[in-house]
mmCIF file of C-alpha atoms and ligand atoms in Angstrom:
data_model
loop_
_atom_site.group_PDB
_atom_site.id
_atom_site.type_symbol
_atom_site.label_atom_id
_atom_site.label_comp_id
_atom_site.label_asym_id
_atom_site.label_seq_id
_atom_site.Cartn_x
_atom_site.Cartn_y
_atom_site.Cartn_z
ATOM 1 C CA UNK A 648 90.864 120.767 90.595
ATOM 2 C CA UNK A 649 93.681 118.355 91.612
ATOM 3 C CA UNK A 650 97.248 117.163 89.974
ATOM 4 C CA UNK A 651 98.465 115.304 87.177
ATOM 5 C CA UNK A 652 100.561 112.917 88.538
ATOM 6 C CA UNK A 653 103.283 110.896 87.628
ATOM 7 C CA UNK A 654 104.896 107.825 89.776
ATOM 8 C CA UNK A 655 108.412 106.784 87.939
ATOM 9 C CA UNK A 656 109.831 103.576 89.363
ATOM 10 C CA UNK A 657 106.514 102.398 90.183
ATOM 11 C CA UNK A 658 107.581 98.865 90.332
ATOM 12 C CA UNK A 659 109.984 99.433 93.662
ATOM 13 C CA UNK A 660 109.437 98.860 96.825
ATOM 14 C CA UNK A 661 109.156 102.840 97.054
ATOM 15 C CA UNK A 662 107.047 103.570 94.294
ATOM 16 C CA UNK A 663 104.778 101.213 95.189
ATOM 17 C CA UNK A 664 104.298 102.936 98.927
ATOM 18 C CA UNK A 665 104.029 105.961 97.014
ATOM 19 C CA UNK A 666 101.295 104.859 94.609
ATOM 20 C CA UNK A 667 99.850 103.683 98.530
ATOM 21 C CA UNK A 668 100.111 106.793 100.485
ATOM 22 C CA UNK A 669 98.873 109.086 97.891
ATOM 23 C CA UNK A 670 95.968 106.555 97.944
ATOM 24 C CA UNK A 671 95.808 106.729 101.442
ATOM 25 C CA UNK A 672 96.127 110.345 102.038
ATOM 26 C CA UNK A 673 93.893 111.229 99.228
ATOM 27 C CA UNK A 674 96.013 113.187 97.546
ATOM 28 C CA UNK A 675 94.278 115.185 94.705
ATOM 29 C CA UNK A 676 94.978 113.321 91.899
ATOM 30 C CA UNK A 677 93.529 114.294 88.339
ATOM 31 C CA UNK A 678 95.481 112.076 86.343
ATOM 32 C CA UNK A 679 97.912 109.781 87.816
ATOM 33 C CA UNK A 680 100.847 107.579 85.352
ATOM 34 C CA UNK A 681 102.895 104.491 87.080
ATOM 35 C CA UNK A 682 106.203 104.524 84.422
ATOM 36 C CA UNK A 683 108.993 102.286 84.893
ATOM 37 C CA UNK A 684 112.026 100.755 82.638
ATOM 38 C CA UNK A 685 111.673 98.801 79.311
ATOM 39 C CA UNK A 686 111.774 95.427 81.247
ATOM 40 C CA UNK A 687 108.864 96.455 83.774
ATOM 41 C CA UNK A 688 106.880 96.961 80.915
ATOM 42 C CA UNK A 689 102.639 96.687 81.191
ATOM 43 C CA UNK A 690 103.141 95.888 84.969
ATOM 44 C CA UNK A 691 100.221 96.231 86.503
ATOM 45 C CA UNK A 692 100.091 98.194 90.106
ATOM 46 C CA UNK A 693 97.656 99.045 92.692
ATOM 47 C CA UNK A 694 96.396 103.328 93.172
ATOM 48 C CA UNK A 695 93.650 102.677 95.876
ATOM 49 C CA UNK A 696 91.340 100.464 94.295
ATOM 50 C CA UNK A 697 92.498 101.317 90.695
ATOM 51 C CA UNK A 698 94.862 99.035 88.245
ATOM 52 C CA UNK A 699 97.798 101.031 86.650
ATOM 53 C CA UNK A 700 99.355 99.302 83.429
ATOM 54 C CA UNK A 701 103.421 100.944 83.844
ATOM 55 C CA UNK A 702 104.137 102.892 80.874
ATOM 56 C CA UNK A 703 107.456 103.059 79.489
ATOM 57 C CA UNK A 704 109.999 105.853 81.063
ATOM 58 C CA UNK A 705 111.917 106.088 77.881
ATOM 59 C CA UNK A 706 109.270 107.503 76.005
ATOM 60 C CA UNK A 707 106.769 109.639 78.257
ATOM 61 C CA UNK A 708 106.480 113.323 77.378
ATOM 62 C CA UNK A 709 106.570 115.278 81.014
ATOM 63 C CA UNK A 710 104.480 117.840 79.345
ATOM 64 C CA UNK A 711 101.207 118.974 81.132
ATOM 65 C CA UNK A 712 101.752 116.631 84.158
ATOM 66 C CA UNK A 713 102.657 118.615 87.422
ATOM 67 C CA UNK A 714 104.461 116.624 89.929
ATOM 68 C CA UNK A 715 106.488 113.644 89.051
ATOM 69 C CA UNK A 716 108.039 111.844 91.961
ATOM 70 C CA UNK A 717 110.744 109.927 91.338
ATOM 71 C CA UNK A 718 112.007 106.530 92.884
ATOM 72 C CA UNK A 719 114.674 104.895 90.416
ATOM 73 C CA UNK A 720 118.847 105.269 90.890
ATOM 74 C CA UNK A 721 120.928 108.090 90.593
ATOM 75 C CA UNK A 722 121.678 107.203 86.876
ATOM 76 C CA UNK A 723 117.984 107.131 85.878
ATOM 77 C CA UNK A 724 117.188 110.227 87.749
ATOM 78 C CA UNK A 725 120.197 111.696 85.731
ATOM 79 C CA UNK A 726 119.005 111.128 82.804
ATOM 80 C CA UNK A 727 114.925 111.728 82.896
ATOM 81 C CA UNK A 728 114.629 114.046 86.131
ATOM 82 C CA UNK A 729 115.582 116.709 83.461
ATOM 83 C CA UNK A 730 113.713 116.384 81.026
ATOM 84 C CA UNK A 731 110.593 116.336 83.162
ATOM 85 C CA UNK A 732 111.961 119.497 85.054
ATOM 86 C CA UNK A 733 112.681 121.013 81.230
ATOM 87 C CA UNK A 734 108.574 120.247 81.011
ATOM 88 C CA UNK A 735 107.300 122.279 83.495
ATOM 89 C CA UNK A 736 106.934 119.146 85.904
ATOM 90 C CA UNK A 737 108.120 119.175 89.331
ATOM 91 C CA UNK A 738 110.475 116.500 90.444
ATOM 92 C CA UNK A 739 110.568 115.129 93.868
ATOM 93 C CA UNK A 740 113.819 112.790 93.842
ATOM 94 C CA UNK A 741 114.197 110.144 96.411
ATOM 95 C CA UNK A 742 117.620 109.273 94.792
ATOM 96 C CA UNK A 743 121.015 110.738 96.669
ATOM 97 C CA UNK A 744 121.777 112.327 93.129
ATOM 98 C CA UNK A 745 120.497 116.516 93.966
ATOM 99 C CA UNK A 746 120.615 116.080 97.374
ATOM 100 C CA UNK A 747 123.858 118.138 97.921
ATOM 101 C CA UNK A 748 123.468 120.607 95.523
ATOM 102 C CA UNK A 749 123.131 124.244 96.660
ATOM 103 C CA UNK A 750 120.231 125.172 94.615
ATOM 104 C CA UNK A 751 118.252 121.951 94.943
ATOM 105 C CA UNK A 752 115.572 122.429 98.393
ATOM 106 C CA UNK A 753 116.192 119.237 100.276
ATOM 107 C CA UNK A 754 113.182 118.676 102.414
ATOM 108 C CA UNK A 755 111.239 116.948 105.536
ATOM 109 C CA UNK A 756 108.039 119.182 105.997
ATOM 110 C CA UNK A 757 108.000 118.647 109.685
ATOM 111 C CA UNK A 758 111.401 120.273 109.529
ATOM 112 C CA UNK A 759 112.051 122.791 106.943
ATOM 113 C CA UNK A 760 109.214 123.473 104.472
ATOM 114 C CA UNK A 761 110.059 126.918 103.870
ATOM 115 C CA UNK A 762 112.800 125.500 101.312
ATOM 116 C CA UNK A 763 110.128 124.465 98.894
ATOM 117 C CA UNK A 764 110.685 128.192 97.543
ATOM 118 C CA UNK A 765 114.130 127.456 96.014
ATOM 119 C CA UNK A 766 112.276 124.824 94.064
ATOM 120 C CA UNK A 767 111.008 127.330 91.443
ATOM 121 C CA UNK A 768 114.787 127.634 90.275
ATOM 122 C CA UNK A 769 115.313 124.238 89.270
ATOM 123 C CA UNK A 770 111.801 122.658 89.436
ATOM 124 C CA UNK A 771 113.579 119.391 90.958
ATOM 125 C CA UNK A 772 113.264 118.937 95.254
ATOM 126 C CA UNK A 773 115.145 116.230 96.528
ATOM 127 C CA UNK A 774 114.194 113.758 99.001
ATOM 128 C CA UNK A 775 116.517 112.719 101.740
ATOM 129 C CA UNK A 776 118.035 109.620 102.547
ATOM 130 C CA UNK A 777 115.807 107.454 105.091
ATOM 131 C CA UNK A 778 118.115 106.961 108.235
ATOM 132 C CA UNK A 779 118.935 111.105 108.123
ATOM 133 C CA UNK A 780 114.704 111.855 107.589
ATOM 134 C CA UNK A 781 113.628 110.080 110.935
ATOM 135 C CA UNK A 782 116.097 111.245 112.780
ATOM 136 C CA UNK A 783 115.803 114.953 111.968
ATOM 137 C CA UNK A 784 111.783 114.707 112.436
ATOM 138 C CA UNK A 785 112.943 114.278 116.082
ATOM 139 C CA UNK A 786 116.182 116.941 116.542
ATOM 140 C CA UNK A 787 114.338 119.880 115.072
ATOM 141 C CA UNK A 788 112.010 120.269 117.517
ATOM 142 C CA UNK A 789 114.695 119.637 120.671
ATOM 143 C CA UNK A 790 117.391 122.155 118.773
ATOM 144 C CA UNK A 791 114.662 124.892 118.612
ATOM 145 C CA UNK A 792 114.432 124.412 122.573
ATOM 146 C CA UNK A 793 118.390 123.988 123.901
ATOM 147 C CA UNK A 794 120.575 123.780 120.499
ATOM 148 C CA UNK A 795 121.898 120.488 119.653
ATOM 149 C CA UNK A 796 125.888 120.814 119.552
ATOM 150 C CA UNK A 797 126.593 117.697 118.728
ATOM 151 C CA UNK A 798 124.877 114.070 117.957
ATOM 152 C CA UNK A 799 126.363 110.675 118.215
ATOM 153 C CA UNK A 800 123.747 107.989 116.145
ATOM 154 C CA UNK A 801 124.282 104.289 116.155
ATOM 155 C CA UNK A 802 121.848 102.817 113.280
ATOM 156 C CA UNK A 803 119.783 99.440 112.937
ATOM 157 C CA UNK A 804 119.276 99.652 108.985
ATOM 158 C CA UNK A 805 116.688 96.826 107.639
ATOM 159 C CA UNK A 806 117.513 94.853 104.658
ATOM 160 C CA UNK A 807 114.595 96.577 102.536
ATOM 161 C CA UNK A 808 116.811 99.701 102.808
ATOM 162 C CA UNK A 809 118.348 97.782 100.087
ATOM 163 C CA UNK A 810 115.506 97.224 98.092
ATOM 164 C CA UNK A 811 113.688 94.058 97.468
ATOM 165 C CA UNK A 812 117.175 92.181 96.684
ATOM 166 C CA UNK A 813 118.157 92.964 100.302
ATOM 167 C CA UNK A 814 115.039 91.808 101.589
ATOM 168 C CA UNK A 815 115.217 88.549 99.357
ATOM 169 C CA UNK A 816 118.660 88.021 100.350
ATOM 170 C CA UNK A 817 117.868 88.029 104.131
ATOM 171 C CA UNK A 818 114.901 85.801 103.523
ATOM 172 C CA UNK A 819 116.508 83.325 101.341
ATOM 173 C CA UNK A 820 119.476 83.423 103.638
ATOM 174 C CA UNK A 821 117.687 82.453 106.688
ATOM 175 C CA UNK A 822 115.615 79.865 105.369
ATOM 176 C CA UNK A 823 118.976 78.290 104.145
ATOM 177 C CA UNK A 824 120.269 78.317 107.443
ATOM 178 C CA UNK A 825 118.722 75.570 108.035
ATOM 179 C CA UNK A 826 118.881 73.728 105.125
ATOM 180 C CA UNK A 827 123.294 73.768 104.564
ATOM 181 C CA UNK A 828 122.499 71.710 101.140
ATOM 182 C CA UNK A 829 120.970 74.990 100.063
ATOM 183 C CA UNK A 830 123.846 77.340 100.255
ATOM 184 C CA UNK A 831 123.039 81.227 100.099
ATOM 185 C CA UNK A 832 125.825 83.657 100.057
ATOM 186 C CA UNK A 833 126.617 86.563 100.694
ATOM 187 C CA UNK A 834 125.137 88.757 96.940
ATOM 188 C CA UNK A 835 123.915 92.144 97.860
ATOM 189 C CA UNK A 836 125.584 92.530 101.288
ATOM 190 C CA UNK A 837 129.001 92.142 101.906
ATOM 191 C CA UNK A 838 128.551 89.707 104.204
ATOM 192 C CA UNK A 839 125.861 86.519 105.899
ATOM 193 C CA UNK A 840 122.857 88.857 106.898
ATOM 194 C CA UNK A 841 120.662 86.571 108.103
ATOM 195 C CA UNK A 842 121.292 86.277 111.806
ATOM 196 C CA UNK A 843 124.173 88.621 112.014
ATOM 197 C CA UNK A 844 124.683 92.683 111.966
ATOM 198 C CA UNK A 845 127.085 94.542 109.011
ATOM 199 C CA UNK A 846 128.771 97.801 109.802
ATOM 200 C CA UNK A 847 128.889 98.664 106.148
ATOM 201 C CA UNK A 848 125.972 100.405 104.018
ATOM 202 C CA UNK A 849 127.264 102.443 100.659
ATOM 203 C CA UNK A 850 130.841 102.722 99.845
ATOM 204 C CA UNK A 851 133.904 103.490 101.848
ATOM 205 C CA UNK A 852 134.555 107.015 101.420
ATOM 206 C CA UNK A 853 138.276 107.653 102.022
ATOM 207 C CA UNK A 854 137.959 109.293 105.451
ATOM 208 C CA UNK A 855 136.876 105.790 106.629
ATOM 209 C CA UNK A 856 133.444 106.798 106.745
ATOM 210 C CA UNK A 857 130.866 104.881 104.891
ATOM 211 C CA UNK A 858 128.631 106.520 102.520
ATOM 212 C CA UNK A 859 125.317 105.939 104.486
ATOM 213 C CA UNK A 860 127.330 107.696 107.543
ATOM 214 C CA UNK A 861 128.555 110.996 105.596
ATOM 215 C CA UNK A 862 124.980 111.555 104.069
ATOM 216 C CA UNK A 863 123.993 111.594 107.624
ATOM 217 C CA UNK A 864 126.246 114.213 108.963
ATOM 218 C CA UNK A 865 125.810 116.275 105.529
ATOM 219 C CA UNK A 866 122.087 115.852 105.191
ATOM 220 C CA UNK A 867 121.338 116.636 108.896
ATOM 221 C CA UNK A 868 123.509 120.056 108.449
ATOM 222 C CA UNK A 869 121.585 121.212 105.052
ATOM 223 C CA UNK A 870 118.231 120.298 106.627
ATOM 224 C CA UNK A 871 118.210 121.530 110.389
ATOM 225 C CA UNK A 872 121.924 123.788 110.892
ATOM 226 C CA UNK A 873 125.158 123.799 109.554
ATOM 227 C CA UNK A 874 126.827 124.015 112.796
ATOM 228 C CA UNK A 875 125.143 120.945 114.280
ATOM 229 C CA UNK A 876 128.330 117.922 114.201
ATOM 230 C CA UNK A 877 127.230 114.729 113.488
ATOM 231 C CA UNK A 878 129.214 111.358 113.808
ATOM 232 C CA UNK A 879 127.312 108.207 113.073
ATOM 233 C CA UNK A 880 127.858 104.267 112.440
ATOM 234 C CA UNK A 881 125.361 102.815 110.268
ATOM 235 C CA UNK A 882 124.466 98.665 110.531
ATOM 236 C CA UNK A 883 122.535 96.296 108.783
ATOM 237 C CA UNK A 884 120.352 94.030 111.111
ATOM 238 C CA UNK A 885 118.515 91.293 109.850
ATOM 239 C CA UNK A 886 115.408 93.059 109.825
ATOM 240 C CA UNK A 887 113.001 93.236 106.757
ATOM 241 C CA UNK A 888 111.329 96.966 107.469
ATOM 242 C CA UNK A 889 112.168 99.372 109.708
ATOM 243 C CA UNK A 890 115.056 101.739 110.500
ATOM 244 C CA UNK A 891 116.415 102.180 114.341
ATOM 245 C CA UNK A 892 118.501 104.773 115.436
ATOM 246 C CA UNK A 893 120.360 105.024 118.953
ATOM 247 C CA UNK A 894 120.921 109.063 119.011
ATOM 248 C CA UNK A 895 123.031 110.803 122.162
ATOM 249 C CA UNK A 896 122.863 114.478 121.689
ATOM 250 C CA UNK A 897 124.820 117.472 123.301
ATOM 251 C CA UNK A 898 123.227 120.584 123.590
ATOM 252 C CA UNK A 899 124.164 124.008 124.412
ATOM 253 C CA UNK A 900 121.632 124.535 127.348
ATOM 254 C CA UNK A 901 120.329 121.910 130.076
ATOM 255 C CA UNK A 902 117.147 120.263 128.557
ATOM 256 C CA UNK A 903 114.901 118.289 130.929
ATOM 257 C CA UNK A 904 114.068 114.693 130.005
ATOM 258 C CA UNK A 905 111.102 115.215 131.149
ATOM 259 C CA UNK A 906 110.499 118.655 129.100
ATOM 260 C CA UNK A 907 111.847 117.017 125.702
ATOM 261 C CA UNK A 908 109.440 114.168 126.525
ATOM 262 C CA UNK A 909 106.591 116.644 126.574
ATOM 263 C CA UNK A 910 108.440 118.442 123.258
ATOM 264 C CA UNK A 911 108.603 115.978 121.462
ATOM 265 C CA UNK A 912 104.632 114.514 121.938
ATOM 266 C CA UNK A 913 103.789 117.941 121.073
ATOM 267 C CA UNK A 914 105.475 117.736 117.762
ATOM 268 C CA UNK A 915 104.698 116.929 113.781
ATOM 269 C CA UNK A 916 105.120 113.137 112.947
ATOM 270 C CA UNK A 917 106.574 111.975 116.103
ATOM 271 C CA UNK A 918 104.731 109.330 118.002
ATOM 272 C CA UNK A 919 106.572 108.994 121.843
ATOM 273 C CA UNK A 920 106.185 105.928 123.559
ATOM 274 C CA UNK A 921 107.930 106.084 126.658
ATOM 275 C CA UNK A 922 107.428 103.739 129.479
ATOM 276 C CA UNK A 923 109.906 102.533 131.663
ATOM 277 C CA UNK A 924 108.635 98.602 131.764
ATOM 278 C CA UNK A 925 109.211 95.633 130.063
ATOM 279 C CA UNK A 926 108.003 96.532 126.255
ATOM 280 C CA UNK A 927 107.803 100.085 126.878
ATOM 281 C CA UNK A 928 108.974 100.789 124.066
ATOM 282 C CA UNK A 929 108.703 100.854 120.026
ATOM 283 C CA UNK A 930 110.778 98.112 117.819
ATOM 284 C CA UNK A 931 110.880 98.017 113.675
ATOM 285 C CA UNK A 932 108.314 95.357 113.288
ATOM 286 C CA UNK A 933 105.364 97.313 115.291
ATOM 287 C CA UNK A 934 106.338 100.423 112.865
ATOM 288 C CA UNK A 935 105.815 98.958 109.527
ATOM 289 C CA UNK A 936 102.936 100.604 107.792
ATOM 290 C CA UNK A 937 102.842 104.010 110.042
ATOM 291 C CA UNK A 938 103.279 107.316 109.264
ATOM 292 C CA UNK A 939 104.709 108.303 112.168
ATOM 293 C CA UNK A 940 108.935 108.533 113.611
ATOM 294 C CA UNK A 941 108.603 106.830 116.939
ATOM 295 C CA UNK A 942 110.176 108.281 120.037
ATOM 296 C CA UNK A 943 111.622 105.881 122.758
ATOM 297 C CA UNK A 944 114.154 105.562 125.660
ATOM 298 C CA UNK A 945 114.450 109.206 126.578
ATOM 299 C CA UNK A 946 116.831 109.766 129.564
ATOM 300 C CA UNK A 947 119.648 112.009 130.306
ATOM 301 C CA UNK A 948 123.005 111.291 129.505
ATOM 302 C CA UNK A 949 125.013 111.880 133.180
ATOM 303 C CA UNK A 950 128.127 111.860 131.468
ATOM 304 C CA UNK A 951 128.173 115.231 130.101
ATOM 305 C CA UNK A 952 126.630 118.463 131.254
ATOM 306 C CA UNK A 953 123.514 118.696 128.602
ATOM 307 C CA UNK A 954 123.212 115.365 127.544
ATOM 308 C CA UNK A 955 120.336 113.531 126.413
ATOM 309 C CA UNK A 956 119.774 109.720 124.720
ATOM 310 C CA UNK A 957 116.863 108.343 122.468
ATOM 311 C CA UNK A 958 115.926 105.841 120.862
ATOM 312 C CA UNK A 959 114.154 106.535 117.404
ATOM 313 C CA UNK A 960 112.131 104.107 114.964
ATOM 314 C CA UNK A 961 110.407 104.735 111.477
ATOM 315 C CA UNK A 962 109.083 102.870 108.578
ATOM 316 C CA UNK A 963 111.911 103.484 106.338
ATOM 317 C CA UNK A 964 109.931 102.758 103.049
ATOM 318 C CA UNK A 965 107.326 105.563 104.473
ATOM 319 C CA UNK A 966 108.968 108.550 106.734
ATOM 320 C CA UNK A 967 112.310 107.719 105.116
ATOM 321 C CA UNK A 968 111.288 107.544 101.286
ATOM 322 C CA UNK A 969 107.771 107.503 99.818
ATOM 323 C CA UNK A 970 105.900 109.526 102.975
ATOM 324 C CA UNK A 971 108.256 112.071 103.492
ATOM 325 C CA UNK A 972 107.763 112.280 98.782
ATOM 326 C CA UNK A 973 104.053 112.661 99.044
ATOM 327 C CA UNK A 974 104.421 115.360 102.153
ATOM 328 C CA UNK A 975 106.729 117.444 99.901
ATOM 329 C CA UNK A 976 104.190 117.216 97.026
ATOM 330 C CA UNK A 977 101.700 119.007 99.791
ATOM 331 C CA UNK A 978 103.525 121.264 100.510
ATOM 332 C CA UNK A 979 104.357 121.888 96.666
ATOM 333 C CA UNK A 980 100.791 122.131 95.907
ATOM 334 C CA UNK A 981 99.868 124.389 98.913
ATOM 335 C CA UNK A 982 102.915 126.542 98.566
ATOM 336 C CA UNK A 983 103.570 126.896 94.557
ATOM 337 C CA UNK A 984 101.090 125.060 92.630
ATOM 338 C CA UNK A 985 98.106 125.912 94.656
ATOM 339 C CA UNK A 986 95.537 123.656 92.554
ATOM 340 C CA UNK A 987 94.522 121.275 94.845
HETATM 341 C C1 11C B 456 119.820 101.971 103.137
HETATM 342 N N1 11C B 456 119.508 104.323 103.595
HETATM 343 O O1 11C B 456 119.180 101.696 104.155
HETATM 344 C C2 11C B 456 119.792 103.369 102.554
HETATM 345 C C3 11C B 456 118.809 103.401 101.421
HETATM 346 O O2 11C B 456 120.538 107.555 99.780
HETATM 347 O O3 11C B 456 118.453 107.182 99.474
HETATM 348 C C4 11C B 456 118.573 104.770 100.824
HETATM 349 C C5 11C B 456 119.792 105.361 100.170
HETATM 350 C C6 11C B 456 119.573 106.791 99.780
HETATM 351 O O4 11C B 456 120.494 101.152 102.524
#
């Protein structure tokens, strides 16, 4: 006996990966529904080798169907998440909108599944935000070992974090490039993408902090340990998939490069690949399509006692969003539902 289903946004760049991996990691499905908005309407999408029609949002009744997962805005989720929760269906939100709440689990699997019990309150789990998922996938297992004090991340944020405008907007941007009678501006980003790097992603919050930045430091504290202090700068690079981080962490005790090397092969969803020679290394484009948070660049950081840098890539669309959705729904179903 499996699940009854339900994909909402299933038009998005997101709900379309997570119509794939539950495909792709056989997920047991019963019944599976692709909804989206009015104007979506009788879109058809791919579940393995299966046609969806999209049904309308609006109008679905939540009732009977176990897991919904959610992949629409923060003013969408507002307004169905509840209703389906009010059902008896569990929501897995991949908007920023629970996130923060005390009572809402927010969850990576490699990290903290144990929080799937606080979902029973609420019947809503929320997803985190991509740049903070990949990059706790590889602190957890190095603060278990020394205790991470502090971490400095520098982020290379691709344009689909923005969803399929961004990644029109850098590809209609660089094609104009060449072509000045065909003028592009600047429409979703703040500034040219193609061919340059933005500092900015979300809002300006009024600490001077970006958005993207403070769910970084706040998601990384709910997920792994309050006490762990987190600065970041988050950039857009004209890249289409693909997140890159630049971390530096402090910890409290000396930790080996060698012996977080060996940690971090050792642990859930991280892939190292670690040589030190011309391509040794993992960039965005060989990550597309992978389940895994790649692990690069480790070496100690001489200018403090128990330093450490890395360089970290994921699939943002994947670890960051509709991967890290369908992993929470396992552990839902192993944990609470137990029908699968
Ligand atoms: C970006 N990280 O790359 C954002 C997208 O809070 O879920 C995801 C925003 C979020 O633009």
């Amino acid at each position: 006996m499996g699940y009854r289903v339900v994909v909402v946004g299933a038009t998005g760049n997101v709900g379309h990966e997570m119509l794939n991996i539950l495909a792709e990691r056989q997920f047991p499905v019963d019944e599976i529904t692709a909804l989206a908005s009015r104007k979506s309407l009788g879109t058809e999408v791919s579940f393995g080798d299966k046609t969806l029609k999209t049904k309308d949002l609006d109008t679905f009744d939540f009732t009977g169907w176990d897991i919904a997962l959610f992949a629409v805005g923060s003013d969408a989720t507002k307004k169905y998440a509840p209703i389906a929760a009010k059902a008896g269906c569990y929501v897995i939100d991949n908007s920023s909108l629970y996130r923060y709440d005390a009572d809402i689990p927010l969850i990576v699997p490699e990290v903290n599944p144990d929080a799937i019990e606080l979902a029973v309150k609420r019947k809503i789990i929320a997803n985190p935000n991509c740049s903070t998922a990949q990059m706790v996938v590889a602190l957890k297992p190095l603060h278990d070992r020394a205790r991470i004090k502090r971490v400095v991340v520098s982020t290379y944020q691709s344009v689909s974090g923005a969803g399929k405008e961004g990644i029109d907007e850098l590809w209609d941007q660089t094609k104009s490039i060449y072509n000045p009678t065909d003028d592009k501006p600047a429409r979703k980003f703040t500034k040219q993408i193609a061919f340059n790097v933005i500092p900015h992603i979300d809002v300006f919050m009024d600490s001077g902090e970006t958005k993207e930045e403070w769910k970084m430091v706040a998601e990384t504290k709910k997920i792994i340990d309050p006490s762990i202090k987190v600065t970041a700068t988050c950039v857009r690079v004209p890249v289409f998939v693909g997140h890159s981080e630049a971390i530096n962490i402090e910890f409290e005790e000396f930790l080996d490069e060698d012996e977080a090397r060996d940690i971090l092969r050792e642990s859930p969803g991280v892939m190292v690949i670690d040589k030190r020679e011309d391509g040794g290394y993992v960039t965005p484009v060989e990550c597309v399509g992978d389940f895994a948070t790649f692990i690069s660049r480790i070496r100690q950081d001489s200018t403090i006692d128990n330093g450490l840098n890395l360089w970290c890539v994921s699939d943002n669309l994947r670890k960051g969003a509709a991967l890290n959705a369908v992993q929470i729904a396992e552990v839902l179903g192993q944990r609470i539902l137990k029908k699968g």
